[in-house]
Short mmCIF file of C-alpha atoms in Angstrom, two decimals:
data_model
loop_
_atom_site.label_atom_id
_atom_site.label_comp_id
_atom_site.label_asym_id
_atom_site.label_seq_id
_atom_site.Cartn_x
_atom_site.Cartn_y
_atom_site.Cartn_z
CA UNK X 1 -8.38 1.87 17.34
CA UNK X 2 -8.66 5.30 15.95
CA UNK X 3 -5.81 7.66 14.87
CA UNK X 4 -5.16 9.33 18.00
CA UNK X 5 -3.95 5.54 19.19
CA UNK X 6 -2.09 4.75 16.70
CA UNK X 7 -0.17 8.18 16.70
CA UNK X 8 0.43 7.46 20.57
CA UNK X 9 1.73 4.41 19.57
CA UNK X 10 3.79 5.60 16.97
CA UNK X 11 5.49 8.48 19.51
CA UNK X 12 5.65 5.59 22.54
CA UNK X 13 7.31 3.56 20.15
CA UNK X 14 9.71 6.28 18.59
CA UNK X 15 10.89 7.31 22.58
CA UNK X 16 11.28 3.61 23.36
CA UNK X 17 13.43 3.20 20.36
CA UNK X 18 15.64 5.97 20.50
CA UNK X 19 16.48 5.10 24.96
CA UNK X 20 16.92 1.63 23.56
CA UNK X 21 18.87 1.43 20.20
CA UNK X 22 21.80 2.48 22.48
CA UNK X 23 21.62 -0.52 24.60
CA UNK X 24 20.40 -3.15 22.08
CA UNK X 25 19.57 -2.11 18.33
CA UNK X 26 18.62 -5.67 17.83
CA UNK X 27 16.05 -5.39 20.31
CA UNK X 28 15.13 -1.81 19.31
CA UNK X 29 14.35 -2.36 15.40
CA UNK X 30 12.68 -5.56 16.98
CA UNK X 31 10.00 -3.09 19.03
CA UNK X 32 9.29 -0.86 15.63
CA UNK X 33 9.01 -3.87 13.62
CA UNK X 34 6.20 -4.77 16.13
CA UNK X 35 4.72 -1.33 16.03
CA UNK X 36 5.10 -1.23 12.16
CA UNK X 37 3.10 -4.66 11.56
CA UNK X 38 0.61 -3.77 14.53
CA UNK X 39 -0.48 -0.05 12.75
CA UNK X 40 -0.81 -1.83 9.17
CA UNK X 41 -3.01 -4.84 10.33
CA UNK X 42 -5.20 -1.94 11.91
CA UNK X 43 -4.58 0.25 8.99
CA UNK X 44 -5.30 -3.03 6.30
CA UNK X 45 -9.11 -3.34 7.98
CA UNK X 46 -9.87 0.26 7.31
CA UNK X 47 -8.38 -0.42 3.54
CA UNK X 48 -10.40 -3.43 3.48
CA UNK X 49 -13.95 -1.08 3.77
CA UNK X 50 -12.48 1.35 1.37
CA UNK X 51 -12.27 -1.08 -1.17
CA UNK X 52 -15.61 -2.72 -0.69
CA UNK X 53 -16.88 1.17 -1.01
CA UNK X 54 -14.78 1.58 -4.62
CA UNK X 55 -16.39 -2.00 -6.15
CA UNK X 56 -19.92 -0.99 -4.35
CA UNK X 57 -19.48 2.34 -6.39
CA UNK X 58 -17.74 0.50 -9.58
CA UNK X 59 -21.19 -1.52 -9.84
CA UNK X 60 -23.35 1.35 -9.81
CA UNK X 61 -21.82 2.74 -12.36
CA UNK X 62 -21.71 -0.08 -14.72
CA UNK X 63 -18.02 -0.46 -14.55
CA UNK X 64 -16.78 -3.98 -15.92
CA UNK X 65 -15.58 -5.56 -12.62
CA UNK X 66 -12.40 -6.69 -13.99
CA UNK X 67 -10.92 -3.20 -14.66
CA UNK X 68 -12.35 -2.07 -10.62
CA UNK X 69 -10.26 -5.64 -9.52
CA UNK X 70 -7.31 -4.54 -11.09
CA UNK X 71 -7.57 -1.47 -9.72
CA UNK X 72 -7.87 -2.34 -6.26
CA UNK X 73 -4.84 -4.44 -6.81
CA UNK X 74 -3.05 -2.30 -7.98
CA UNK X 75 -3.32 0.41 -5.13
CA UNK X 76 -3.20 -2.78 -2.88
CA UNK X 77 0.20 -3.57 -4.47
CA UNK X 78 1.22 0.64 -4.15
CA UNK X 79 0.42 -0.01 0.01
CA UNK X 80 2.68 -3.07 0.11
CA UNK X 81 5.31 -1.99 -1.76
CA UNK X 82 5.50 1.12 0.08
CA UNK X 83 5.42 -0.95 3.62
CA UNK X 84 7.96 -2.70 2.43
CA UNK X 85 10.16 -0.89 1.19
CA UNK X 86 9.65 1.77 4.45
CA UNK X 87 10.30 -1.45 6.44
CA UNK X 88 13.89 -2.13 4.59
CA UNK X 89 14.75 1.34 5.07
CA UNK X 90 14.52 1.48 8.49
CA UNK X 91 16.36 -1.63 9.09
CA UNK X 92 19.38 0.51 7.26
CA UNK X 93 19.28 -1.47 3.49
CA UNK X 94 18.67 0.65 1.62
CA UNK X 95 19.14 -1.41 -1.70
CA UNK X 96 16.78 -3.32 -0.92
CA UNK X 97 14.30 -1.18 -0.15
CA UNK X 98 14.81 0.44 -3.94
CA UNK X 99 14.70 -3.25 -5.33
CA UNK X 100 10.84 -3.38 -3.37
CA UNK X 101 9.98 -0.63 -4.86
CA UNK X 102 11.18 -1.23 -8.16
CA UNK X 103 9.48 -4.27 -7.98
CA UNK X 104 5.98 -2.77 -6.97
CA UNK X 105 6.50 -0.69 -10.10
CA UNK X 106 6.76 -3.51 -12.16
CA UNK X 107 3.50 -4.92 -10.96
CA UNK X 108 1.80 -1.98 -10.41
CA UNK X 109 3.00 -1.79 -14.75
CA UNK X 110 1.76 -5.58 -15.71
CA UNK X 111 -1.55 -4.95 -14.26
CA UNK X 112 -2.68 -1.42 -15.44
CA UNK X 113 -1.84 -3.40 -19.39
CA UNK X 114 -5.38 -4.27 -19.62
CA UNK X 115 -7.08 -0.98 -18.65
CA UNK X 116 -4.46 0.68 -20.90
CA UNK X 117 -5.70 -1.36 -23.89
CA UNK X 118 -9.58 -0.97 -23.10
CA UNK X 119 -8.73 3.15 -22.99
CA UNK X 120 -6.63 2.91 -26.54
CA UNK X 121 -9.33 0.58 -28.02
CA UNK X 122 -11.99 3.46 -26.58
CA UNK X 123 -10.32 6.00 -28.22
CA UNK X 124 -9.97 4.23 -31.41
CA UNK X 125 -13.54 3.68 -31.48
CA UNK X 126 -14.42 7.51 -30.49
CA UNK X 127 -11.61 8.17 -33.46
CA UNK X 128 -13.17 6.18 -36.19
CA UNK X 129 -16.90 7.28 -35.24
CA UNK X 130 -15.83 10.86 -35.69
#
């Protein structure tokens, strides 16, 4: 499915959604939630070959595959977090959208600890060599 389908999609869906919220919202958010998780598994497969690109070029350049794992978790976390949260927001809460994303954050903050250290302990080492 390229992008041109999935934009066709997205407009089919948006025209659908706007004749039906009218006449049943239940069955309305129902048809984008559909649409939503269809365009992300589609989406997730081309997100799958990106990241086998990043730890294919991580390896060539000698990069310690624990910081290019964390990495790709952590923009995997951004992706889900934002679908989330996007998700929540359309179904009208708001709040709980900001909790998602607040959440993501959080991860997205536990995660990047390591690389953080590795870049302080590499500047300490470029510090005390100078």
């Amino acid at each position: 499915m390229d992008i041109f389908q999935i934009v066709a999609i997205g407009i089919i869906t948006s025209i659908l959604y706007m004749v039906l919220k009218e006449m049943n919202a239940s069955f309305a958010f129902l048809l984008v939630l559909v649409t939503t998780i269809l365009i992300f598994l589609v989406v997730i497969q081309q997100i799958g070959v990106i990241f086998r690109l990043i730890e294919t070029l991580g390896n060539k350049a000698n990069i310690d595959g624990m910081y290019m794992e964390t990495i790709l978790k952590i923009i995997g976390i951004a992706y889900i977090t934002e679908f989330g949260a996007n998700l929540t927001k359309d179904a009208g809460l708001q709040s709980v959208a900001s909790k998602i994303e607040m959440a993501g954050k959080i991860f997205i903050l536990l995660l990047s600890i390591p690389i953080i250290t590795a870049v302080i302990e590499a500047i300490l080492k470029f510090i005390d060599s100078v």
